PDB file of C-alpha atoms in Angstrom:
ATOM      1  CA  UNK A   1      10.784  12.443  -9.695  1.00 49.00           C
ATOM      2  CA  UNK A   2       8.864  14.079 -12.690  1.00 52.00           C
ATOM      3  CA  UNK A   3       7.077  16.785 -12.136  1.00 66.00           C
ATOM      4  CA  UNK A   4       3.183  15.820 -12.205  1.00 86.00           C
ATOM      5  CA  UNK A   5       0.386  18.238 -10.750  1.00 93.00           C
ATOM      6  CA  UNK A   6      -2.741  17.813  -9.851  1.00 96.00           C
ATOM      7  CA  UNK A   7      -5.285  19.497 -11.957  1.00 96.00           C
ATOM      8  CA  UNK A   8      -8.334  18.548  -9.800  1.00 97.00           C
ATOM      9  CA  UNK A   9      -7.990  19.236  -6.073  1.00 98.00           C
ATOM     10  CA  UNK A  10      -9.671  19.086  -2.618  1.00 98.00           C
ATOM     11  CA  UNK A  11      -8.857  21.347  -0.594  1.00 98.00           C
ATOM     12  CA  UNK A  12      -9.079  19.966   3.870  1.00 98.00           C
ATOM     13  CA  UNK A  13      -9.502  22.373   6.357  1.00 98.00           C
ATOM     14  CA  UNK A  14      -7.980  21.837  10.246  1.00 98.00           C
ATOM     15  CA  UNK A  15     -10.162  23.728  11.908  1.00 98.00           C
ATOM     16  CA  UNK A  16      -8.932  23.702  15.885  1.00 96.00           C
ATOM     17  CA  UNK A  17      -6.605  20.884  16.368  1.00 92.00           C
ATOM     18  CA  UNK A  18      -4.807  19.832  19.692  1.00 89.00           C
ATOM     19  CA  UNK A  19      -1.989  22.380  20.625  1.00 87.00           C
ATOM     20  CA  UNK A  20      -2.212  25.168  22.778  1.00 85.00           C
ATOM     21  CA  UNK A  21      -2.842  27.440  20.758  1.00 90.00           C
ATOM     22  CA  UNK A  22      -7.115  29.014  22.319  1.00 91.00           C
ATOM     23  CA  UNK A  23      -4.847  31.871  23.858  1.00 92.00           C
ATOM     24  CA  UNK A  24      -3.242  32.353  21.381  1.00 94.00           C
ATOM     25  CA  UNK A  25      -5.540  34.085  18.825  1.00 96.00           C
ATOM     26  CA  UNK A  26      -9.303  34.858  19.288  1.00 96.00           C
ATOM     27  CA  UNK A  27     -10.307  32.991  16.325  1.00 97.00           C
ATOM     28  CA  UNK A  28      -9.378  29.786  17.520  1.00 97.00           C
ATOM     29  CA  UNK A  29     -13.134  27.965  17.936  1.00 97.00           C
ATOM     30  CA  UNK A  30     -13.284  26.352  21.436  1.00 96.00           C
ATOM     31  CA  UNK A  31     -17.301  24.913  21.989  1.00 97.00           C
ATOM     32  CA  UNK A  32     -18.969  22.766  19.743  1.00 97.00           C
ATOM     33  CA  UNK A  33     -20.682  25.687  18.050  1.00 98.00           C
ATOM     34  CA  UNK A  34     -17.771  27.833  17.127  1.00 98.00           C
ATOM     35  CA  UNK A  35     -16.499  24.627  16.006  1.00 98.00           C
ATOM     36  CA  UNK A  36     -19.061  23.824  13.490  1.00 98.00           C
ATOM     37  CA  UNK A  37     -19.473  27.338  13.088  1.00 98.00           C
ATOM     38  CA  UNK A  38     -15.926  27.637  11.711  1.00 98.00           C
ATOM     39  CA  UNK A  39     -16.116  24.552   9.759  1.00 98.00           C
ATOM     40  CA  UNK A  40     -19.210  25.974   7.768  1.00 98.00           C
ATOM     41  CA  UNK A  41     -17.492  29.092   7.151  1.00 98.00           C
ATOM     42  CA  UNK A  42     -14.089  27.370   5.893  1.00 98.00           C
ATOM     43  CA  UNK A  43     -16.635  25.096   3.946  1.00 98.00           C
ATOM     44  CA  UNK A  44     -18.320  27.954   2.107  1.00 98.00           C
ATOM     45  CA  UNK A  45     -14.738  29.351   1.561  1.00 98.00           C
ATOM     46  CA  UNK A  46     -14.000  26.173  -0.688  1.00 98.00           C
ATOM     47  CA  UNK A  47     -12.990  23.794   1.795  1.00 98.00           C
ATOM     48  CA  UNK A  48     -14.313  20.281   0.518  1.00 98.00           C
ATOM     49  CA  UNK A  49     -12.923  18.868   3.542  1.00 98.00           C
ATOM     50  CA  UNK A  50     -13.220  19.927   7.015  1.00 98.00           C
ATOM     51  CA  UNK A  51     -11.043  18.084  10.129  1.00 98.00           C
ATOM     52  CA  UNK A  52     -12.161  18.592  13.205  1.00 98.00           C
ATOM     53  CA  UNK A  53     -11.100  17.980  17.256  1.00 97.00           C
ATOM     54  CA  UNK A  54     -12.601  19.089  20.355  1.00 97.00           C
ATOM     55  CA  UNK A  55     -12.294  21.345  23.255  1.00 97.00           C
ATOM     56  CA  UNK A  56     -13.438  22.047  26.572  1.00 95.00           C
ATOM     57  CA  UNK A  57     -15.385  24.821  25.568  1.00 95.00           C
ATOM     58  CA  UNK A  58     -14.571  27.311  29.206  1.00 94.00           C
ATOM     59  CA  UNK A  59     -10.528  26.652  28.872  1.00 93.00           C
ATOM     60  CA  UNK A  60      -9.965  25.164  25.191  1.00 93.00           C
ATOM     61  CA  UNK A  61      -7.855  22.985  26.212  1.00 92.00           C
ATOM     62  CA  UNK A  62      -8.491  19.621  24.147  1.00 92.00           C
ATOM     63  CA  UNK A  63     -11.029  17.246  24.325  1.00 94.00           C
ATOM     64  CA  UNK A  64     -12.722  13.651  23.421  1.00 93.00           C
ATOM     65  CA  UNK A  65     -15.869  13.894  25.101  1.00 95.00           C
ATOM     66  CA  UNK A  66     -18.281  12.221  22.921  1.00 96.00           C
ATOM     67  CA  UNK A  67     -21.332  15.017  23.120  1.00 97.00           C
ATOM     68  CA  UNK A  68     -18.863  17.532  21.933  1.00 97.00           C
ATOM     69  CA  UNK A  69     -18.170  15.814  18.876  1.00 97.00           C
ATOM     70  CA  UNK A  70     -21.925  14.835  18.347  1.00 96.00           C
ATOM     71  CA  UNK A  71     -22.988  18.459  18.265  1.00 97.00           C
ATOM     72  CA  UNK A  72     -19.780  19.382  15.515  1.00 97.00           C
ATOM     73  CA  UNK A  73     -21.343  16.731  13.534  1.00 97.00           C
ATOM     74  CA  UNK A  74     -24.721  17.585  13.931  1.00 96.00           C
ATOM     75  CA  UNK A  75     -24.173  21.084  13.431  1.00 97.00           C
ATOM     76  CA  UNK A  76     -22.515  20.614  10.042  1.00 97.00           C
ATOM     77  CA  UNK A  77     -24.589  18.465   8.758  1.00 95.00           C
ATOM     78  CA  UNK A  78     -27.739  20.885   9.623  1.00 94.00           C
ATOM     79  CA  UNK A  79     -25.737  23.475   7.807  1.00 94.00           C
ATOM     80  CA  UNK A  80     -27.085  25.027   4.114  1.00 90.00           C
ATOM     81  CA  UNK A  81     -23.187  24.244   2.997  1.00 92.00           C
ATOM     82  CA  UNK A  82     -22.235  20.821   2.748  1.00 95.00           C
ATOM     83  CA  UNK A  83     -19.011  19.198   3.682  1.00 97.00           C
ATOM     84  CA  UNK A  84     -16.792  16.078   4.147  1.00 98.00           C
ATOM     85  CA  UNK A  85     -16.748  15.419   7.986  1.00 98.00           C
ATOM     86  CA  UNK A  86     -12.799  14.290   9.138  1.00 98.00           C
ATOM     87  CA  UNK A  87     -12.440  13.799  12.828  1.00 98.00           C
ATOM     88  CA  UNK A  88      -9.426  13.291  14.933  1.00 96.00           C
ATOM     89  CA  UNK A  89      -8.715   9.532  16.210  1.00 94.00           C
ATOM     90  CA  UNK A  90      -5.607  10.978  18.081  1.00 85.00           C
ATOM     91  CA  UNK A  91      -6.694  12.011  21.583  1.00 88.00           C
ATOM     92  CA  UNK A  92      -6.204   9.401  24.141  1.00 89.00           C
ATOM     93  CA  UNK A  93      -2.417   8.441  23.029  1.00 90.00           C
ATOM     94  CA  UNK A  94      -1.073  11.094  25.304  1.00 90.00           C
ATOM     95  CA  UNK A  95       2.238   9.601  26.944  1.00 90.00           C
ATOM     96  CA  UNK A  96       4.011  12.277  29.730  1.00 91.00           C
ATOM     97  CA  UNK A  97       6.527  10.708  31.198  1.00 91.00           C
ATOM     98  CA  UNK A  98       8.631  11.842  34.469  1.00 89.00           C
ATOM     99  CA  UNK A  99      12.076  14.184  34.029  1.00 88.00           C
ATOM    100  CA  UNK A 100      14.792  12.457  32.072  1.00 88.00           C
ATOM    101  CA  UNK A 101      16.219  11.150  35.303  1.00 91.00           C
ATOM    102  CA  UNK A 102      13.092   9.704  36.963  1.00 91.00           C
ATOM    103  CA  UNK A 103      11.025   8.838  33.842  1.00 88.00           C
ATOM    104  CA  UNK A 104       8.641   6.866  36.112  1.00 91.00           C
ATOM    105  CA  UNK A 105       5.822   7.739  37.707  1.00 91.00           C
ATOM    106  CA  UNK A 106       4.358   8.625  34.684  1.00 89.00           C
ATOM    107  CA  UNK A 107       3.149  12.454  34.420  1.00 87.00           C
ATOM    108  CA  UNK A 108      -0.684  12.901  35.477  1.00 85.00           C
ATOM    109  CA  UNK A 109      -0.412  16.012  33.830  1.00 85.00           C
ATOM    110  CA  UNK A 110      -1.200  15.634  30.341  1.00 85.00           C
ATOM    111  CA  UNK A 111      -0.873  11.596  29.766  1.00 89.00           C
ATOM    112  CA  UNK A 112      -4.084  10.471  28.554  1.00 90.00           C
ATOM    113  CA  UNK A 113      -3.716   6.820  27.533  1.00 92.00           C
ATOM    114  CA  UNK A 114      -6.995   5.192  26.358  1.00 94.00           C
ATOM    115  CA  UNK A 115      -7.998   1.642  24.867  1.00 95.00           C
ATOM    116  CA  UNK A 116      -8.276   1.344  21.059  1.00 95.00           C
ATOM    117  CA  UNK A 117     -11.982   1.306  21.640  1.00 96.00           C
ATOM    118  CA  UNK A 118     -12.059   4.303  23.745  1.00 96.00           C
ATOM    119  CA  UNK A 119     -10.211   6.165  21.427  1.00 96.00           C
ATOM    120  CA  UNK A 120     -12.328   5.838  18.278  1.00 97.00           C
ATOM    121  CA  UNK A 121     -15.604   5.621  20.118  1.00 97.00           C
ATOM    122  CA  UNK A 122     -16.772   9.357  18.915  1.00 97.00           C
ATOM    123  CA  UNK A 123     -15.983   7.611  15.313  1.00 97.00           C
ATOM    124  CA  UNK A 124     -18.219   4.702  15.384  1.00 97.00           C
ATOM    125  CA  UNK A 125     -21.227   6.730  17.087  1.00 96.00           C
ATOM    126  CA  UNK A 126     -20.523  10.018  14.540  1.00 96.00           C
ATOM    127  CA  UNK A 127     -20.471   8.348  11.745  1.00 97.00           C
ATOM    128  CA  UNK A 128     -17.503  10.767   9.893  1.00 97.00           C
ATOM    129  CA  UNK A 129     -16.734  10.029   6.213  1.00 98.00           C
ATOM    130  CA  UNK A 130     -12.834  10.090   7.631  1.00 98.00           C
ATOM    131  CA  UNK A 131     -11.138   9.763  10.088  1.00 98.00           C
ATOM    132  CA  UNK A 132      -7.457  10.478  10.862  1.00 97.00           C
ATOM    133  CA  UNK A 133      -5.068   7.320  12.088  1.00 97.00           C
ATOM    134  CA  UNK A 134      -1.403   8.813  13.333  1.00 96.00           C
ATOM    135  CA  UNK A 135      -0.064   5.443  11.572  1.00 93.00           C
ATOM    136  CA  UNK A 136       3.405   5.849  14.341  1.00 92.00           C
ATOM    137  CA  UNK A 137       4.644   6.940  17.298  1.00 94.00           C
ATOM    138  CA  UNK A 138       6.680   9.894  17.687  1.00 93.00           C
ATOM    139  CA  UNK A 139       8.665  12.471  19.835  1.00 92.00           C
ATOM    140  CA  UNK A 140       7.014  16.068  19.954  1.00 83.00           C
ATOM    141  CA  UNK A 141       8.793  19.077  20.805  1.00 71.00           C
ATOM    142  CA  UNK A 142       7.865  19.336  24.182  1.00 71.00           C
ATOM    143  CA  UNK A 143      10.769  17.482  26.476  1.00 77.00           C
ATOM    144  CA  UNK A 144       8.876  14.405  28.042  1.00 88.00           C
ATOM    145  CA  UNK A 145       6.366  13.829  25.500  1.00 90.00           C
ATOM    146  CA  UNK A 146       5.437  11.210  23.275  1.00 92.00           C
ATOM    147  CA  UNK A 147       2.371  10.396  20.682  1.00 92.00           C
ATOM    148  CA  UNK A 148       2.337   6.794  21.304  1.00 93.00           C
ATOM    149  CA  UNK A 149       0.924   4.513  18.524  1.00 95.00           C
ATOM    150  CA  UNK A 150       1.730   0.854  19.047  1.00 95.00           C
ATOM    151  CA  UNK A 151       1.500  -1.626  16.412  1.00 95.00           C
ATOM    152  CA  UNK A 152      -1.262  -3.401  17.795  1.00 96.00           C
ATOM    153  CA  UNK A 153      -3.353  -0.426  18.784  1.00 96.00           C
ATOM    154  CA  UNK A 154      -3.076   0.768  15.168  1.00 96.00           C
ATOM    155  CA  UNK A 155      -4.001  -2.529  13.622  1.00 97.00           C
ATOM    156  CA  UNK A 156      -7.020  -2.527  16.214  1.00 97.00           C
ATOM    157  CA  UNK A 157      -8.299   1.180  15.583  1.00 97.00           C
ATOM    158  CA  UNK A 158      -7.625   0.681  12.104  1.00 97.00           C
ATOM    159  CA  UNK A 159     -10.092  -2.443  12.468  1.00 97.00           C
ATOM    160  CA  UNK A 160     -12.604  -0.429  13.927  1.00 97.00           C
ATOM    161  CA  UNK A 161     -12.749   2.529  11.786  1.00 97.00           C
ATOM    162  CA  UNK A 162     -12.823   0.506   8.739  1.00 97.00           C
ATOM    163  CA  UNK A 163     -15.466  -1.961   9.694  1.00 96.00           C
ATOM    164  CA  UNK A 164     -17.589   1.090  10.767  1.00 96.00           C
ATOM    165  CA  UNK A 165     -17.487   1.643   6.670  1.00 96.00           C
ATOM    166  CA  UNK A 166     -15.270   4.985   7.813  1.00 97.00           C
ATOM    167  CA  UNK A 167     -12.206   5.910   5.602  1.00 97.00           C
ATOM    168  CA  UNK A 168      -9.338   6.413   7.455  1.00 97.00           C
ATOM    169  CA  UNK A 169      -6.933   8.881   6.598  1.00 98.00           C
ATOM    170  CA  UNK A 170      -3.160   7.844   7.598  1.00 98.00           C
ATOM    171  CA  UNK A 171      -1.041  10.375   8.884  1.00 97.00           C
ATOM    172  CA  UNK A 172       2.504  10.514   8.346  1.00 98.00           C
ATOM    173  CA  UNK A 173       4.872  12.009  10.052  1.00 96.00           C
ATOM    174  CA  UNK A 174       8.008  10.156   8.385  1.00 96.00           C
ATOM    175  CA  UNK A 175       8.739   8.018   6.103  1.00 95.00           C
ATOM    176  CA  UNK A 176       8.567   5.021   9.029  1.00 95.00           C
ATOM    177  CA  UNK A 177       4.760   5.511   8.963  1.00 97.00           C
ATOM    178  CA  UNK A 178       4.140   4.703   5.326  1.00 97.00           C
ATOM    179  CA  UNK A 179       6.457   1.920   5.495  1.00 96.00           C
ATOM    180  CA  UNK A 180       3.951   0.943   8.633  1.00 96.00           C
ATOM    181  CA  UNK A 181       1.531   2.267   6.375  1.00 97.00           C
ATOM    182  CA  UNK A 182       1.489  -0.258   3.433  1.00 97.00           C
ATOM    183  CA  UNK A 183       2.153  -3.485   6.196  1.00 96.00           C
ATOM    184  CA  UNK A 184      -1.100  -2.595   7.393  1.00 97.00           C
ATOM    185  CA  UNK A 185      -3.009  -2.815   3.732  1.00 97.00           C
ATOM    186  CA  UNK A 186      -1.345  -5.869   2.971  1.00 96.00           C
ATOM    187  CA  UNK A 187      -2.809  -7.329   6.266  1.00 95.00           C
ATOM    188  CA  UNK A 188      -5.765  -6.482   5.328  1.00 95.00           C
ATOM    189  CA  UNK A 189      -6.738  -4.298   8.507  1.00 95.00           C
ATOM    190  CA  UNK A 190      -6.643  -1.068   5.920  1.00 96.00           C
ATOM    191  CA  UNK A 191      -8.411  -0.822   2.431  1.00 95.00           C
ATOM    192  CA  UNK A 192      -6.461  -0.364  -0.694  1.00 94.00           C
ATOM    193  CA  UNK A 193      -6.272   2.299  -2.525  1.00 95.00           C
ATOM    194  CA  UNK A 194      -5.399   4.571   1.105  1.00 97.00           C
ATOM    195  CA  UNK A 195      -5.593   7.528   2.028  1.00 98.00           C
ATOM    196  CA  UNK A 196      -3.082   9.514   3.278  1.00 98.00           C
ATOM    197  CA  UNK A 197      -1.488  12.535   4.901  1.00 98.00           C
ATOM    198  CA  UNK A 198       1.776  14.175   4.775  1.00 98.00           C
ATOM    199  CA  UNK A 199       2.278  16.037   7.783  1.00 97.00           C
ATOM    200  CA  UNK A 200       5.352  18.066   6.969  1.00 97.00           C
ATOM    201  CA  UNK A 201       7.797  19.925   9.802  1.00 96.00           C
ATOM    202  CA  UNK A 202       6.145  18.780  12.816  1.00 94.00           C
ATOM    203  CA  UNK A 203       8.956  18.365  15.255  1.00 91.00           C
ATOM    204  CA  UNK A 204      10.374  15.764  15.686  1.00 92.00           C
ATOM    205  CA  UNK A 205       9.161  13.698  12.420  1.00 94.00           C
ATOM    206  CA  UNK A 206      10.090  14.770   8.844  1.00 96.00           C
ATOM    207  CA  UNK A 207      11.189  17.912   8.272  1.00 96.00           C
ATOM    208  CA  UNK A 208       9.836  20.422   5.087  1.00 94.00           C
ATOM    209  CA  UNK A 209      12.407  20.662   3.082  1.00 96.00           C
ATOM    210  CA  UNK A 210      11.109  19.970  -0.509  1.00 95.00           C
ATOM    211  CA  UNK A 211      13.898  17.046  -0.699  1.00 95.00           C
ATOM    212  CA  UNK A 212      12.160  15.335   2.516  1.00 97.00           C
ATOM    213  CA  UNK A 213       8.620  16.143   0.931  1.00 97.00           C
ATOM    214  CA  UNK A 214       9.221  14.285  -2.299  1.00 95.00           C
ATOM    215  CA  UNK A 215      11.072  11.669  -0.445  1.00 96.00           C
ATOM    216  CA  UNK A 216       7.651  11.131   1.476  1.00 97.00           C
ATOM    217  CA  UNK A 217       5.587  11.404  -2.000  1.00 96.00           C
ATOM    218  CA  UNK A 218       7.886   9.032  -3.816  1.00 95.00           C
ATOM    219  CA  UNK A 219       6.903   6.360  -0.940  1.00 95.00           C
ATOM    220  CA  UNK A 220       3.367   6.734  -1.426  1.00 96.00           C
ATOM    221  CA  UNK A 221       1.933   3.630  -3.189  1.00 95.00           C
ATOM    222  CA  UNK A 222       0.821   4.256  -7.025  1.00 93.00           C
ATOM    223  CA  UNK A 223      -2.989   4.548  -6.432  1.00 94.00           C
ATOM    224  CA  UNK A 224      -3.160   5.879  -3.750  1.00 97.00           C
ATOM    225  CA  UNK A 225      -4.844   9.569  -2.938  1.00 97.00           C
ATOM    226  CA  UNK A 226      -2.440  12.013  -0.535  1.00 97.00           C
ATOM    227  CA  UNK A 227      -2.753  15.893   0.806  1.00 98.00           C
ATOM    228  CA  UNK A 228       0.379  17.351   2.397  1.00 98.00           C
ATOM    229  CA  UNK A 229       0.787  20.091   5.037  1.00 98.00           C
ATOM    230  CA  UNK A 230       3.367  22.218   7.162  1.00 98.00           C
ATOM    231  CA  UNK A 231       3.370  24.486  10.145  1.00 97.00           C
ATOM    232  CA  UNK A 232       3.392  28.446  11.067  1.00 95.00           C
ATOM    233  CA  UNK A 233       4.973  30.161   7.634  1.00 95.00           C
ATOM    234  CA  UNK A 234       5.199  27.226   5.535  1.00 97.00           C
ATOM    235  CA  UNK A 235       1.678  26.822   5.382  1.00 98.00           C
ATOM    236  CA  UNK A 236       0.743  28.540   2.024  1.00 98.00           C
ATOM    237  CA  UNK A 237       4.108  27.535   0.405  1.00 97.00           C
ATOM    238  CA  UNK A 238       3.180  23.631   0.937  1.00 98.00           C
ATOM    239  CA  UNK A 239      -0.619  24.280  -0.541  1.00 98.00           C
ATOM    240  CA  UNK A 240       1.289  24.583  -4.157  1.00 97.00           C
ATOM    241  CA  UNK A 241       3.678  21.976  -3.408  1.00 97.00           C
ATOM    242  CA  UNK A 242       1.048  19.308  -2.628  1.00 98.00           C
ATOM    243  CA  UNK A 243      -0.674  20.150  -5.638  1.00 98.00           C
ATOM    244  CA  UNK A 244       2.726  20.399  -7.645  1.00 97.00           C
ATOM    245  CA  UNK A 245       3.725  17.017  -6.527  1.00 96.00           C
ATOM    246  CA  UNK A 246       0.497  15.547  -7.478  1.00 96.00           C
ATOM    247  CA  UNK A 247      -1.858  15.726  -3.900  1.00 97.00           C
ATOM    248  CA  UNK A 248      -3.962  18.219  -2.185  1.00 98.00           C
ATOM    249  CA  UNK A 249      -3.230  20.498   0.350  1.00 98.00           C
ATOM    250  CA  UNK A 250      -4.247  21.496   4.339  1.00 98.00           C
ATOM    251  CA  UNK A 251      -4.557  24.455   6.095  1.00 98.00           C
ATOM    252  CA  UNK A 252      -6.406  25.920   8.985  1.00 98.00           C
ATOM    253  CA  UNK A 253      -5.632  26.884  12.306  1.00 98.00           C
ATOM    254  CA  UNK A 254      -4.258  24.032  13.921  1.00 97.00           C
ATOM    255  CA  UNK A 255      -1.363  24.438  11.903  1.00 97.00           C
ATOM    256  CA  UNK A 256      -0.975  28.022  11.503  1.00 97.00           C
ATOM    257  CA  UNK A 257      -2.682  31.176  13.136  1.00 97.00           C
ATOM    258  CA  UNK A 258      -1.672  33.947  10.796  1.00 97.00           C
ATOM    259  CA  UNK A 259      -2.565  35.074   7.275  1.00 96.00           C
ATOM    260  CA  UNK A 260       0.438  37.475   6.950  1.00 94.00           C
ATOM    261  CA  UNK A 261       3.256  38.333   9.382  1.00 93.00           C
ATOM    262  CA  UNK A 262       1.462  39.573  12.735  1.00 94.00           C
ATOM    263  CA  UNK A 263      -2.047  39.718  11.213  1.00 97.00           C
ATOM    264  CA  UNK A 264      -4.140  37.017  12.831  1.00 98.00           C
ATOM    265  CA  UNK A 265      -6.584  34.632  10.360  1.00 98.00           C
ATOM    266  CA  UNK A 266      -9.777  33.056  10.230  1.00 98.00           C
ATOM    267  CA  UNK A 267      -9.950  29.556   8.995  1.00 98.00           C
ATOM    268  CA  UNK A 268     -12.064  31.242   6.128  1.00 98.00           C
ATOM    269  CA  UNK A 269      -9.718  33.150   5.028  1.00 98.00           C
ATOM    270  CA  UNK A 270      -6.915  30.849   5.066  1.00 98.00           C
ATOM    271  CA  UNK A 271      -9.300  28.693   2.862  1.00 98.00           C
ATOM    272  CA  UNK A 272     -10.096  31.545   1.007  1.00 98.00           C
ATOM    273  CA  UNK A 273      -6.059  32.336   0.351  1.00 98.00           C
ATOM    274  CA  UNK A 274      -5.312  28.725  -0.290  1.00 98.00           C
ATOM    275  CA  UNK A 275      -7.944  28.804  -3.146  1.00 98.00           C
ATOM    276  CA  UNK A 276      -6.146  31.939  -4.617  1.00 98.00           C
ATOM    277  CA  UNK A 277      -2.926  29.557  -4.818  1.00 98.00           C
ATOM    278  CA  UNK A 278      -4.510  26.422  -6.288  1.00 98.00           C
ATOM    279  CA  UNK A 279      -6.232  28.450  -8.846  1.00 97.00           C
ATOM    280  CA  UNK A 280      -3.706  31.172  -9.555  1.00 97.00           C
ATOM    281  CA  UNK A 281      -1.404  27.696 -10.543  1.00 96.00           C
ATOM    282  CA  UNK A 282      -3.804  26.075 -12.874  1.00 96.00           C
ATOM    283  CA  UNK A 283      -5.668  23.462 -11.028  1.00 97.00           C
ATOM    284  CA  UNK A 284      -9.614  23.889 -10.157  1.00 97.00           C
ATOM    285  CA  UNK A 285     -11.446  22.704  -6.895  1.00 98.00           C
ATOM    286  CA  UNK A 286     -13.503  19.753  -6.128  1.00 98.00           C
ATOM    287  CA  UNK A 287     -16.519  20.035  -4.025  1.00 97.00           C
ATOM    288  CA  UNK A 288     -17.694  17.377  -1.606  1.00 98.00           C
ATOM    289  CA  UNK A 289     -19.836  15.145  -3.899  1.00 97.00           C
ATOM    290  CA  UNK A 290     -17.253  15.132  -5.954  1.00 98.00           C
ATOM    291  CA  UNK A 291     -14.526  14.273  -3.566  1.00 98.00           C
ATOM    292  CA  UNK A 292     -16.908  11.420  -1.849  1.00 98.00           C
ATOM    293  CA  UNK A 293     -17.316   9.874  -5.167  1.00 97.00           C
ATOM    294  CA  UNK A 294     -13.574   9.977  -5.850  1.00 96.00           C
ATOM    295  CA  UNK A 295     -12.724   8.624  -2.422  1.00 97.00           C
ATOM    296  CA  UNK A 296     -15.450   6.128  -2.048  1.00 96.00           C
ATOM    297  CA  UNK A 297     -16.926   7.830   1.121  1.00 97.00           C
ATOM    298  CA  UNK A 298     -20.532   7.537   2.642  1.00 90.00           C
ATOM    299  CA  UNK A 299     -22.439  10.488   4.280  1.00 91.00           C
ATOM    300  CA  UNK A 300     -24.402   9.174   7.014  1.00 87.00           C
ATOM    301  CA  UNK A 301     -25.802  10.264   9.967  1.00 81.00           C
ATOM    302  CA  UNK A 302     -24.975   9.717  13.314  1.00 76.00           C
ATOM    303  CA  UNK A 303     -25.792   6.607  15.245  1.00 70.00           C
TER     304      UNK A 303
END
């Protein structure tokens, strides 16, 4: 494929995420507060984009409960630096099943299957501008579990989130999940142009080698707007691929804790590091406004 940057970027960042990562490092936000707190800072950074989860806010271990993401949102909205609001639609697709030679019972520790309505309820009451859909189901690298994503429950989340006049944000693991992807715009459930993410060495979906990566971008639809992101090291490497191959990049603590080998980060300043990149290459920022009129998004307030 020709080479074709991206001269105007937005730069998301992941603020928390889902792993177990609160022990981890001391900068990983667990309540509401440090939260939105971190989001503000990353925003100020040059973050134009800031995706958000939950936790319980005593153990960090993740969360859906609805107040928790009504205070995030509050919280950055109240703020003096503005930001586009991305939450999570992928809590409550949690499948742990038994050992590999008694699959069934299912595991009570850690499955956490909910309805399509259950799991985007925080969307429709929050009011987001986006909101992630894992458009797939896929392995992870722990043994017995699975991020389960039916058909149907993507069509009927996708539904939801769309009718709520909320921009979803497709994540990709694999190439499987555009094909998926594209079905679901031509049904009609999902708005054309898309928008869409390349999640990048996440085991057990696509690797991040640059062949896979521009395997992925080749099989996004002309028109359509995509960020890219990988894990741990790879982090700041993939910020100037995305923007080399034409997207925008992700980074932030849920996929990476450090800033340098052994030295612990902020989500600030892996913003502020990831704005070195996109600048030292050539390409400028975008700031909110300017990505919600690119994007078509709404700022509202919560129901």
């Amino acid at each position: 494929m020709p080479l074709e940057m991206n001269r105007e970027v937005f730069l998301t960042c992941a603020v928390t995420g889902s792993g177990g990562t609160q022990d981890r490092s001391p900068f990983v936000p667990r309540s509401p507060k440090a939260i939105a707190d971190s989001a503000i800072e990353a925003a100020k950074a040059g973050a134009a984009i800031v995706h958000c989860h939950v936790r319980d806010p005593e153990t960090g271990e993740p969360d859906r409960k609805l107040e928790y993401y009504r205070e995030v949102v509050r919280r950055i909205r109240d703020a003096d630096a503005d930001a586009v609001i991305n939450l999570t639609a992928g809590m409550g697709g949690d499948l742990v099943t038994g050992p590999a030679h008694r699959p069934l019972p299912l595991s009570e520790n850690g499955t956490d299957l909910a309805s399509s309505e259950e799991r985007v309820e925080h969307i429709l009451a929050c009011l987001p501008e986006i909101s992630t859909l894992d458009c797939g189901t896929m392995n992870f690298a722990e043994a017995d579990y699975v991020m389960l994503n039916t058909p149907s429950m993507l069509a009927a989340m996708g539904k939801l989130i769309t009718e709520a006049g909320v921009k979803p944000e497709i994540e990709a693991f694999d190439s499987g999940h555009l094909w998926h992807a594209k079905r679901l715009v031509e049904d009609g459930i999902l708005e054309s142009p898309a928008l869409v993410q390349l999640c990048m060495g996440v085991p057990w979906g696509a690797p991040d080698d640059l062949r896979t990566f521009l395997a992925m971008v080749d099989n996004v639809p002309d028109g359509w707007t995509f960020s890219a992101f990988s894990l741990g090291r790879n982090e700041m490497p993939y910020v100037a691929a995305a923007v080399l191959a034409g997207g925008n990049p992700r980074v932030g603590l849920e996929d990476n804790l450090y800033l340098s080998r052994g030295v612990l980060a902020t989500n600030a300043q892996l913003v502020e590091k990831a704005v070195g990149i996109i600048e030292g290459i050539g390409a400028t920022l975008l700031g909110p406004e300017e990505v919600r009129g690119r994007l078509g998004l709404r700022k509202r307030d919560p129901i």
